Amino acid sequence: MTRRRIILLGATGSIGDSTLDVIARHPDRFGVAALTANGQWEKLAQLCLTHRPDVAALSDPDAARSLERALAGSGVSTRVLCGEAGIIEAAALAGADTVVAAIVGAAGLRPTLAAAGAGKRILLANKEALVIGGAVFMAAAAQGGATLLPIDSEHNAIFQCLPQDYARNPGASGVRRIVLTASGGPFRTRPVADLATVTADQACAHPNWVMGRKISVDSATMMNKGLEMIEAHWLFGLSPEQIEIVVHPESVIHSLVEYVDGSVLAQLGHPDMRTPIAQALAFPDRVDAGVPALDLVRQGTLTFENPDHERFPCIGLAANALRAGGTAPAVLNAANEVAVAAFLAARIRYTDIAPACAEALSRLPTRPVHALEDALAADSEARAVARAWLRLPEAA
Ligand code: NAD
Ligand code: MG
């Protein structure tokens, strides 16, 4: 058994917490090579004292200086890097084989691409990277010899239900379609008329999962499931018609694969991200994730329903963007990031999120993505359209 050295991008977030929890349970198997975050230097300093990485990186230069000062004289010899360049350097660090890509949003794209180019084993949580630049990202991973292991719970479930040699010849696998399950979030049964006045805290109060605030809002609008359709398209080479969404409020079945013979394989478990993270960290081995056993009798019932497209227009927007291809998913993602950030800052209403995305998609023409720059240009155009439509000030 080789001891895996882990680079954790987004170490101070929710996925970061879960990853470090699993790593700490298996010091014989896993060590921490690098930790990165945006500006939370105090938390990162604590994590450096506990996990003693070779490198720590913060995108905010002032925060990086504070981290450096906090670590001076602590007996920890962690090298501190700063800015996006520092995070990119950490993502491709030599002597570490595994990168957990858990930065939220488009900010994760370049670091995750750097890990792909460096041929790392990438445990992908940052779905936005694939949504923005799927074609570019998959090509970079293939060229760099990188391996992609999904830790988004649905995609990890699909990965576990596919044959191990699926990627070599998907066409011969007998897969008919996949079913992504969705909890329906906190507003599944709330009267639609109330949605205009819901608050950020209400949107972030997810019934089953504890997550960062951006993905929590995406779960409330179900844009998260839309982004996950696009993620599944790239990860598993499936057409939009092969990707189904079913609402399953208990979040026990994390997704399913249907084969041509009628067999349907599912992965079940408690809604705890440590399970998919541990599965991917140790793959192909299995390790204890600290997650209690699933008691089906106590669970009792599992229920399913079709998504309500009127209540959740973001699913349809994402499906359209996936079918349109090219820059459309990048446009959708960028408009959504702008709108969700504005909603979290109480500057717009919850019900403004979907129309802002629709506006960006209808205003901007879909162009092919030949290179990263094509996707990034669409991303910044969409941010401008969404900001204007939402009457937000220009970005600095
Ligand atoms: P979070 O907000 O809790 O954490 C985000 C992390 O990214 C933090 O460490 C933050 O410092 C870092 N970050 C934010 N902006 C940055 C920037 N500009 N530059 C560098 N670093 C930056 O988010 P999360 O819930 O942990 O989600 C992370 C990613 O994983 C998202 O893409 C999300 O969709 C995906 N994901 C999360 C969950 C979950 O359960 N939390 C499940 C599936 C997928
Ligand atoms: Mg998910």
Tab-separated table of C-alpha atoms and ligand atoms in Angstrom:
chain	number	residue	atom	x	y	z
A	1	MET	CA	0.000	0.000	0.000
A	2	THR	CA	1.479	3.335	-1.048
A	3	ARG	CA	0.824	6.294	1.224
A	4	ARG	CA	-1.044	8.886	-0.799
A	5	ARG	CA	-0.024	12.530	-0.553
A	6	ILE	CA	-3.022	14.787	-0.933
A	7	ILE	CA	-3.356	18.330	-2.263
A	8	LEU	CA	-6.593	19.790	-0.945
A	9	LEU	CA	-7.913	22.775	-2.901
A	10	GLY	CA	-10.670	24.497	-0.921
A	11	ALA	CA	-9.439	23.123	2.410
A	12	THR	CA	-11.486	25.487	4.597
A	13	GLY	CA	-14.853	24.619	3.042
A	14	SER	CA	-17.424	21.951	3.667
A	15	ILE	CA	-15.804	19.379	1.349
A	16	GLY	CA	-12.443	20.381	2.840
A	17	ASP	CA	-13.728	19.553	6.344
A	18	SER	CA	-15.087	16.179	5.258
A	19	THR	CA	-11.895	15.309	3.376
A	20	LEU	CA	-9.629	16.162	6.307
A	21	ASP	CA	-11.880	14.128	8.603
A	22	VAL	CA	-11.379	11.027	6.411
A	23	ILE	CA	-7.646	11.676	5.988
A	24	ALA	CA	-7.142	12.004	9.755
A	25	ARG	CA	-8.715	8.562	10.283
A	26	HIS	CA	-6.002	6.935	8.143
A	27	PRO	CA	-2.592	8.480	8.802
A	28	ASP	CA	-0.966	5.290	7.488
A	29	ARG	CA	-2.645	5.756	4.084
A	30	PHE	CA	-2.954	9.494	3.584
A	31	GLY	CA	-0.775	12.521	4.233
A	32	VAL	CA	-1.435	16.179	3.438
A	33	ALA	CA	0.932	17.768	0.905
A	34	ALA	CA	-0.873	21.090	0.341
A	35	LEU	CA	-3.863	23.041	1.611
A	36	THR	CA	-5.412	26.034	-0.145
A	37	ALA	CA	-8.199	28.512	0.557
A	38	ASN	CA	-9.458	31.916	-0.460
A	39	GLY	CA	-8.950	34.270	2.488
A	40	GLN	CA	-9.621	32.308	5.682
A	41	TRP	CA	-6.069	32.416	7.035
A	42	GLU	CA	-6.971	31.717	10.673
A	43	LYS	CA	-8.680	28.458	9.840
A	44	LEU	CA	-5.927	27.550	7.389
A	45	ALA	CA	-3.294	28.257	10.074
A	46	GLN	CA	-5.057	25.834	12.413
A	47	LEU	CA	-5.209	23.219	9.669
A	48	CYS	CA	-1.493	23.675	8.956
A	49	LEU	CA	-0.649	23.092	12.627
A	50	THR	CA	-2.710	19.899	12.625
A	51	HIS	CA	-1.838	18.457	9.206
A	52	ARG	CA	1.647	19.921	8.585
A	53	PRO	CA	1.445	20.288	4.783
A	54	ASP	CA	4.532	21.172	2.719
A	55	VAL	CA	2.655	24.051	1.124
A	56	ALA	CA	-0.302	26.287	1.971
A	57	ALA	CA	-1.767	28.815	-0.469
A	58	LEU	CA	-4.282	31.632	-0.068
A	59	SER	CA	-5.636	33.590	-3.013
A	60	ASP	CA	-5.811	36.800	-0.959
A	61	PRO	CA	-2.253	38.196	-0.584
A	62	ASP	CA	-2.975	39.982	2.735
A	63	ALA	CA	-4.383	36.790	4.174
A	64	ALA	CA	-1.310	34.899	2.940
A	65	ARG	CA	0.942	37.349	4.835
A	66	SER	CA	-1.146	36.853	7.972
A	67	LEU	CA	-0.842	33.094	7.570
A	68	GLU	CA	2.917	33.367	7.195
A	69	ARG	CA	3.126	35.421	10.398
A	70	ALA	CA	0.853	32.988	12.249
A	71	LEU	CA	3.043	30.024	11.276
A	72	ALA	CA	6.390	31.723	12.010
A	73	GLY	CA	7.935	30.168	15.106
A	74	SER	CA	5.218	27.498	15.317
A	75	GLY	CA	7.597	24.703	14.409
A	76	VAL	CA	5.656	24.017	11.200
A	77	SER	CA	7.776	24.417	8.075
A	78	THR	CA	4.872	24.940	5.645
A	79	ARG	CA	5.782	27.150	2.685
A	80	VAL	CA	3.119	29.821	2.086
A	81	LEU	CA	2.116	30.774	-1.467
A	82	CYS	CA	-0.338	33.452	-2.544
A	83	GLY	CA	-2.656	34.555	-5.309
A	84	GLU	CA	-4.224	32.401	-7.997
A	85	ALA	CA	-0.692	31.627	-9.167
A	86	GLY	CA	0.116	30.231	-5.722
A	87	ILE	CA	-2.961	28.021	-5.765
A	88	ILE	CA	-2.111	26.807	-9.265
A	89	GLU	CA	1.437	26.012	-8.101
A	90	ALA	CA	0.040	24.064	-5.145
A	91	ALA	CA	-2.379	22.186	-7.448
A	92	ALA	CA	0.491	20.811	-9.516
A	93	LEU	CA	2.926	20.233	-6.620
A	94	ALA	CA	5.465	17.513	-7.364
A	95	GLY	CA	5.579	14.594	-4.951
A	96	ALA	CA	1.821	14.522	-4.392
A	97	ASP	CA	-0.343	12.219	-6.445
A	98	THR	CA	-3.902	13.165	-5.483
A	99	VAL	CA	-5.733	16.488	-5.785
A	100	VAL	CA	-9.087	17.062	-4.141
A	101	ALA	CA	-10.659	19.825	-6.260
A	102	ALA	CA	-13.082	21.498	-3.851
A	103	ILE	CA	-12.889	25.205	-4.625
A	104	VAL	CA	-16.377	26.583	-5.206
A	105	GLY	CA	-17.292	28.061	-8.586
A	106	ALA	CA	-15.339	29.266	-11.588
A	107	ALA	CA	-12.386	30.128	-9.302
A	108	GLY	CA	-11.595	26.410	-9.280
A	109	LEU	CA	-11.209	26.109	-13.029
A	110	ARG	CA	-7.553	27.068	-13.547
A	111	PRO	CA	-6.178	25.250	-10.477
A	112	THR	CA	-8.089	22.103	-11.412
A	113	LEU	CA	-6.848	22.396	-15.000
A	114	ALA	CA	-3.297	22.697	-13.661
A	115	ALA	CA	-3.798	19.467	-11.709
A	116	ALA	CA	-5.100	17.817	-14.894
A	117	GLY	CA	-2.108	19.004	-16.872
A	118	ALA	CA	0.218	17.666	-14.163
A	119	GLY	CA	-1.343	14.198	-14.496
A	120	LYS	CA	-2.752	14.032	-10.981
A	121	ARG	CA	-5.429	11.751	-9.651
A	122	ILE	CA	-8.216	14.333	-9.367
A	123	LEU	CA	-11.077	13.866	-6.924
A	124	LEU	CA	-13.544	16.290	-8.440
A	125	ALA	CA	-16.076	18.175	-6.305
A	126	ASN	CA	-15.821	21.477	-8.208
A	127	LYS	CA	-18.521	20.698	-10.795
A	128	GLU	CA	-18.459	24.289	-12.083
A	129	ALA	CA	-15.023	23.618	-13.626
A	130	LEU	CA	-16.534	20.905	-15.828
A	131	VAL	CA	-19.633	22.926	-16.614
A	132	ILE	CA	-17.593	25.896	-17.831
A	133	GLY	CA	-14.838	24.124	-19.681
A	134	GLY	CA	-15.846	20.474	-20.010
A	135	ALA	CA	-14.272	19.819	-23.416
A	136	VAL	CA	-11.065	21.652	-22.543
A	137	PHE	CA	-10.867	20.023	-19.152
A	138	MET	CA	-11.399	16.471	-20.411
A	139	ALA	CA	-8.798	17.013	-23.150
A	140	ALA	CA	-6.277	18.398	-20.613
A	141	ALA	CA	-6.870	15.419	-18.330
A	142	ALA	CA	-6.369	12.947	-21.180
A	143	GLN	CA	-3.257	14.727	-22.408
A	144	GLY	CA	-1.748	15.074	-18.935
A	145	GLY	CA	-2.533	11.458	-18.049
A	146	ALA	CA	-4.763	12.554	-15.169
A	147	THR	CA	-7.406	10.302	-13.636
A	148	LEU	CA	-10.790	11.758	-12.702
A	149	LEU	CA	-12.654	10.352	-9.734
A	150	PRO	CA	-15.982	12.073	-9.005
A	151	ILE	CA	-16.823	12.879	-5.388
A	152	ASP	CA	-20.054	14.744	-6.088
A	153	SER	CA	-22.273	12.162	-4.375
A	154	GLU	CA	-24.452	11.410	-7.428
A	155	HIS	CA	-21.503	11.004	-9.778
A	156	ASN	CA	-19.618	8.975	-7.247
A	157	ALA	CA	-22.686	6.715	-7.001
A	158	ILE	CA	-22.784	6.365	-10.807
A	159	PHE	CA	-19.054	5.662	-10.852
A	160	GLN	CA	-19.554	2.890	-8.303
A	161	CYS	CA	-22.423	1.373	-10.326
A	162	LEU	CA	-20.561	1.372	-13.671
A	163	PRO	CA	-18.211	-1.421	-14.686
A	164	GLN	CA	-14.603	-0.629	-13.737
A	165	ASP	CA	-13.481	-0.595	-17.374
A	166	TYR	CA	-16.384	1.656	-18.450
A	167	ALA	CA	-14.166	4.538	-19.585
A	168	ARG	CA	-12.252	2.310	-22.012
A	169	ASN	CA	-15.355	1.450	-24.030
A	170	PRO	CA	-18.567	3.098	-22.809
A	171	GLY	CA	-20.491	1.847	-25.858
A	172	ALA	CA	-19.922	-1.794	-24.900
A	173	SER	CA	-20.982	-1.337	-21.284
A	174	GLY	CA	-24.687	-1.946	-21.831
A	175	VAL	CA	-25.633	1.268	-20.037
A	176	ARG	CA	-29.010	2.551	-21.206
A	177	ARG	CA	-29.280	5.637	-19.023
A	178	ILE	CA	-28.472	7.022	-15.617
A	179	VAL	CA	-30.810	8.506	-13.039
A	180	LEU	CA	-29.541	11.351	-10.896
A	181	THR	CA	-31.456	11.633	-7.652
A	182	ALA	CA	-32.247	15.012	-6.113
A	183	SER	CA	-33.596	15.812	-2.662
A	184	GLY	CA	-35.717	18.689	-3.948
A	185	GLY	CA	-34.096	20.975	-1.373
A	186	PRO	CA	-35.798	23.114	1.261
A	187	PHE	CA	-38.489	24.513	-1.067
A	188	ARG	CA	-39.844	21.291	-2.559
A	189	THR	CA	-43.265	21.731	-0.955
A	190	ARG	CA	-43.311	25.434	-0.061
A	191	PRO	CA	-46.111	27.365	-1.844
A	192	VAL	CA	-44.626	28.839	-5.038
A	193	ALA	CA	-46.152	32.204	-4.115
A	194	ASP	CA	-43.863	32.355	-1.038
A	195	LEU	CA	-40.639	31.917	-2.997
A	196	ALA	CA	-40.265	35.616	-3.840
A	197	THR	CA	-39.684	36.411	-0.173
A	198	VAL	CA	-37.531	33.512	1.045
A	199	THR	CA	-34.227	34.488	2.669
A	200	ALA	CA	-30.707	33.224	2.068
A	201	ASP	CA	-30.722	31.413	5.405
A	202	GLN	CA	-33.957	29.648	4.492
A	203	ALA	CA	-32.492	28.641	1.126
A	204	CYS	CA	-29.355	27.319	2.849
A	205	ALA	CA	-31.298	25.219	5.379
A	206	HIS	CA	-31.030	22.009	3.385
A	207	PRO	CA	-33.144	19.156	4.751
A	208	ASN	CA	-30.455	16.438	4.387
A	209	TRP	CA	-27.010	17.812	3.536
A	210	VAL	CA	-24.758	20.359	5.245
A	211	MET	CA	-22.870	22.214	2.510
A	212	GLY	CA	-21.324	25.539	1.537
A	213	ARG	CA	-23.759	28.400	0.894
A	214	LYS	CA	-23.413	28.571	-2.900
A	215	ILE	CA	-24.208	24.908	-3.507
A	216	SER	CA	-26.976	25.124	-0.888
A	217	VAL	CA	-28.738	27.827	-2.905
A	218	ASP	CA	-28.140	25.786	-6.072
A	219	SER	CA	-29.833	22.861	-4.335
A	220	ALA	CA	-32.794	25.058	-3.394
A	221	THR	CA	-33.262	26.204	-7.024
A	222	MET	CA	-32.253	22.742	-8.290
A	223	MET	CA	-29.704	24.462	-10.535
A	224	ASN	CA	-27.361	22.082	-8.739
A	225	LYS	CA	-29.078	19.133	-10.441
A	226	GLY	CA	-28.889	20.950	-13.770
A	227	LEU	CA	-25.154	21.533	-13.336
A	228	GLU	CA	-24.841	17.874	-12.346
A	229	MET	CA	-26.475	16.778	-15.628
A	230	ILE	CA	-23.761	18.680	-17.473
A	231	GLU	CA	-21.120	17.244	-15.143
A	232	ALA	CA	-22.420	13.715	-15.839
A	233	HIS	CA	-22.360	14.347	-19.581
A	234	TRP	CA	-18.632	15.081	-19.458
A	235	LEU	CA	-17.631	12.513	-16.863
A	236	PHE	CA	-19.459	9.570	-18.404
A	237	GLY	CA	-19.821	10.566	-22.065
A	238	LEU	CA	-23.629	10.361	-21.956
A	239	SER	CA	-26.097	12.232	-24.164
A	240	PRO	CA	-28.664	14.566	-22.541
A	241	GLU	CA	-31.370	11.978	-23.345
A	242	GLN	CA	-29.525	9.372	-21.263
A	243	ILE	CA	-29.554	11.500	-18.110
A	244	GLU	CA	-32.740	11.496	-16.051
A	245	ILE	CA	-33.563	13.361	-12.843
A	246	VAL	CA	-35.766	11.913	-10.117
A	247	VAL	CA	-36.656	13.692	-6.881
A	248	HIS	CA	-35.987	11.465	-3.890
A	249	PRO	CA	-36.495	13.521	-0.727
A	250	GLU	CA	-34.796	11.064	1.666
A	251	SER	CA	-31.374	11.296	-0.095
A	252	VAL	CA	-30.563	7.654	0.622
A	253	ILE	CA	-30.215	6.459	-2.980
A	254	HIS	CA	-27.479	8.682	-4.380
A	255	SER	CA	-28.063	7.766	-8.052
A	256	LEU	CA	-28.709	4.798	-10.346
A	257	VAL	CA	-27.464	3.194	-13.553
A	258	GLU	CA	-29.914	1.378	-15.809
A	259	TYR	CA	-28.578	-1.326	-18.139
A	260	VAL	CA	-30.094	-2.626	-21.395
A	261	ASP	CA	-31.117	-5.898	-19.747
A	262	GLY	CA	-33.383	-4.020	-17.329
A	263	SER	CA	-31.010	-4.207	-14.365
A	264	VAL	CA	-30.823	-1.028	-12.321
A	265	LEU	CA	-27.866	-0.614	-9.977
A	266	ALA	CA	-27.963	1.955	-7.207
A	267	GLN	CA	-25.612	3.172	-4.494
A	268	LEU	CA	-27.153	3.880	-1.108
A	269	GLY	CA	-25.882	5.457	2.064
A	270	HIS	CA	-26.392	8.188	4.595
A	271	PRO	CA	-26.224	11.669	3.080
A	272	ASP	CA	-22.649	12.234	4.319
A	273	MET	CA	-19.957	13.396	1.887
A	274	ARG	CA	-17.335	11.398	3.760
A	275	THR	CA	-18.622	8.259	2.001
A	276	PRO	CA	-17.919	9.352	-1.609
A	277	ILE	CA	-14.730	11.111	-0.506
A	278	ALA	CA	-13.407	8.001	1.246
A	279	GLN	CA	-14.406	5.818	-1.716
A	280	ALA	CA	-12.407	7.974	-4.106
A	281	LEU	CA	-9.461	8.618	-1.773
A	282	ALA	CA	-8.873	4.905	-1.207
A	283	PHE	CA	-10.045	3.616	-4.618
A	284	PRO	CA	-9.866	0.731	-5.450
A	285	ASP	CA	-9.588	-0.115	-1.750
A	286	ARG	CA	-12.280	0.670	0.811
A	287	VAL	CA	-11.658	2.442	4.106
A	288	ASP	CA	-13.737	3.450	7.125
A	289	ALA	CA	-15.250	6.898	6.503
A	290	GLY	CA	-16.644	7.399	9.999
A	291	VAL	CA	-20.180	7.075	8.601
A	292	PRO	CA	-22.663	4.934	10.570
A	293	ALA	CA	-24.227	1.869	8.936
A	294	LEU	CA	-27.430	2.451	6.977
A	295	ASP	CA	-30.435	0.968	8.769
A	296	LEU	CA	-33.023	0.359	6.038
A	297	VAL	CA	-35.721	-0.843	8.405
A	298	ARG	CA	-35.390	2.286	10.496
A	299	GLN	CA	-35.432	4.340	7.292
A	300	GLY	CA	-38.670	2.577	6.401
A	301	THR	CA	-39.776	4.263	3.181
A	302	LEU	CA	-38.017	5.671	0.159
A	303	THR	CA	-40.118	7.932	-2.046
A	304	PHE	CA	-39.725	9.312	-5.562
A	305	GLU	CA	-41.382	11.988	-7.681
A	306	ASN	CA	-40.848	13.843	-10.940
A	307	PRO	CA	-39.194	17.256	-10.683
A	308	ASP	CA	-41.659	20.150	-10.873
A	309	HIS	CA	-40.310	22.243	-13.749
A	310	GLU	CA	-42.511	25.210	-12.937
A	311	ARG	CA	-41.169	25.412	-9.416
A	312	PHE	CA	-37.629	24.645	-10.567
A	313	PRO	CA	-37.092	26.366	-13.959
A	314	CYS	CA	-33.304	26.066	-13.558
A	315	ILE	CA	-33.426	22.370	-14.475
A	316	GLY	CA	-34.869	23.200	-17.893
A	317	LEU	CA	-32.363	26.002	-18.426
A	318	ALA	CA	-29.496	23.619	-17.710
A	319	ALA	CA	-30.927	20.911	-19.959
A	320	ASN	CA	-31.220	23.463	-22.780
A	321	ALA	CA	-27.651	24.655	-22.199
A	322	LEU	CA	-26.395	21.076	-22.291
A	323	ARG	CA	-28.218	20.421	-25.573
A	324	ALA	CA	-26.962	23.701	-27.068
A	325	GLY	CA	-23.383	22.810	-26.074
A	326	GLY	CA	-20.442	25.118	-26.829
A	327	THR	CA	-20.360	28.170	-24.588
A	328	ALA	CA	-23.960	27.791	-23.331
A	329	PRO	CA	-23.102	25.899	-20.109
A	330	ALA	CA	-20.389	28.476	-19.276
A	331	VAL	CA	-22.933	31.265	-19.787
A	332	LEU	CA	-25.461	29.526	-17.562
A	333	ASN	CA	-22.927	28.879	-14.818
A	334	ALA	CA	-21.556	32.413	-14.816
A	335	ALA	CA	-24.989	34.059	-14.681
A	336	ASN	CA	-25.953	31.689	-11.889
A	337	GLU	CA	-22.807	32.499	-9.881
A	338	VAL	CA	-23.535	36.222	-10.138
A	339	ALA	CA	-27.194	35.765	-9.203
A	340	VAL	CA	-26.536	33.388	-6.303
A	341	ALA	CA	-23.870	35.680	-4.829
A	342	ALA	CA	-26.297	38.611	-5.081
A	343	PHE	CA	-29.064	36.573	-3.468
A	344	LEU	CA	-26.738	35.503	-0.629
A	345	ALA	CA	-25.894	39.193	-0.134
A	346	ALA	CA	-29.647	39.981	0.050
A	347	ARG	CA	-29.468	42.200	-3.047
A	348	ILE	CA	-31.927	40.277	-5.190
A	349	ARG	CA	-34.836	37.938	-4.625
A	350	TYR	CA	-34.621	34.165	-4.850
A	351	THR	CA	-37.040	34.328	-7.783
A	352	ASP	CA	-34.626	36.587	-9.715
A	353	ILE	CA	-32.017	33.824	-10.009
A	354	ALA	CA	-33.609	31.749	-12.788
A	355	PRO	CA	-34.686	34.739	-14.956
A	356	ALA	CA	-31.148	36.194	-14.743
A	357	CYS	CA	-29.779	32.907	-16.074
A	358	ALA	CA	-32.447	32.735	-18.777
A	359	GLU	CA	-31.627	36.293	-19.826
A	360	ALA	CA	-27.906	35.531	-20.221
A	361	LEU	CA	-28.665	32.366	-22.192
A	362	SER	CA	-31.062	34.117	-24.554
A	363	ARG	CA	-28.985	37.285	-25.004
A	364	LEU	CA	-25.642	35.622	-25.724
A	365	PRO	CA	-25.104	33.537	-28.848
A	366	THR	CA	-23.777	30.019	-28.353
A	367	ARG	CA	-20.304	29.685	-29.794
A	368	PRO	CA	-18.046	26.646	-30.047
A	369	VAL	CA	-15.379	26.130	-27.365
A	370	HIS	CA	-12.033	25.419	-29.011
A	371	ALA	CA	-9.885	26.638	-26.149
A	372	LEU	CA	-10.202	27.772	-22.560
A	373	GLU	CA	-10.329	31.406	-23.681
A	374	ASP	CA	-13.609	30.774	-25.531
A	375	ALA	CA	-15.257	29.529	-22.341
A	376	LEU	CA	-13.747	32.314	-20.223
A	377	ALA	CA	-14.914	35.007	-22.665
A	378	ALA	CA	-18.454	33.612	-22.482
A	379	ASP	CA	-18.162	33.510	-18.695
A	380	SER	CA	-17.312	37.205	-18.420
A	381	GLU	CA	-19.929	38.276	-20.979
A	382	ALA	CA	-22.582	36.343	-19.078
A	383	ARG	CA	-21.532	37.924	-15.780
A	384	ALA	CA	-21.957	41.360	-17.346
A	385	VAL	CA	-25.396	40.505	-18.776
A	386	ALA	CA	-26.576	39.038	-15.480
A	387	ARG	CA	-25.280	42.010	-13.492
A	388	ALA	CA	-26.985	44.481	-15.826
A	389	TRP	CA	-30.264	42.567	-15.760
A	390	LEU	CA	-30.157	42.334	-11.962
A	391	ARG	CA	-29.157	46.030	-11.742
A	392	LEU	CA	-26.045	45.189	-9.783
A	393	PRO	CA	-23.018	47.477	-9.848
A	394	GLU	CA	-20.223	46.659	-12.305
A	395	ALA	CA	-17.658	44.229	-10.901
A	396	ALA	CA	-14.435	45.816	-9.675
B	1	NAD	P1	-17.517	26.028	0.570
B	1	NAD	O1	-18.017	27.381	0.271
B	1	NAD	O2	-17.832	25.419	1.887
B	1	NAD	O3	-15.908	26.018	0.409
B	1	NAD	C1	-15.297	26.564	-0.725
B	1	NAD	C2	-13.786	26.516	-0.616
B	1	NAD	O4	-13.260	27.165	-1.781
B	1	NAD	C3	-13.228	27.249	0.607
B	1	NAD	O5	-12.084	26.589	1.079
B	1	NAD	C4	-12.812	28.610	0.015
B	1	NAD	O6	-11.742	29.206	0.718
B	1	NAD	C5	-12.386	28.211	-1.380
B	1	NAD	N1	-12.531	29.333	-2.332
B	1	NAD	C6	-13.641	30.084	-2.540
B	1	NAD	N2	-13.386	31.044	-3.456
B	1	NAD	C7	-12.096	30.884	-3.831
B	1	NAD	C8	-11.247	31.585	-4.712
B	1	NAD	N3	-11.663	32.657	-5.415
B	1	NAD	N4	-9.963	31.165	-4.856
B	1	NAD	C9	-9.526	30.101	-4.138
B	1	NAD	N5	-10.279	29.400	-3.280
B	1	NAD	C10	-11.549	29.796	-3.122
B	1	NAD	O7	-18.010	25.077	-0.626
B	1	NAD	P2	-18.270	23.507	-0.589
B	1	NAD	O8	-19.656	23.236	-0.176
B	1	NAD	O9	-17.154	22.802	0.111
B	1	NAD	O10	-18.210	23.168	-2.155
B	1	NAD	C11	-16.996	23.132	-2.865
B	1	NAD	C12	-17.245	22.552	-4.246
B	1	NAD	O11	-17.676	21.199	-4.090
B	1	NAD	C13	-18.353	23.249	-5.026
B	1	NAD	O12	-18.010	23.264	-6.391
B	1	NAD	C14	-19.564	22.385	-4.801
B	1	NAD	O13	-20.481	22.432	-5.867
B	1	NAD	C15	-18.926	21.006	-4.721
B	1	NAD	N6	-19.714	20.041	-3.942
B	1	NAD	C16	-19.943	20.257	-2.625
B	1	NAD	C17	-20.693	19.360	-1.887
B	1	NAD	C18	-20.931	19.543	-0.413
B	1	NAD	O14	-21.526	18.680	0.216
B	1	NAD	N7	-20.492	20.617	0.206
B	1	NAD	C19	-21.233	18.229	-2.523
B	1	NAD	C20	-20.974	18.039	-3.875
B	1	NAD	C21	-20.205	18.953	-4.579
B	2	MG	MG	-24.327	16.383	-5.826
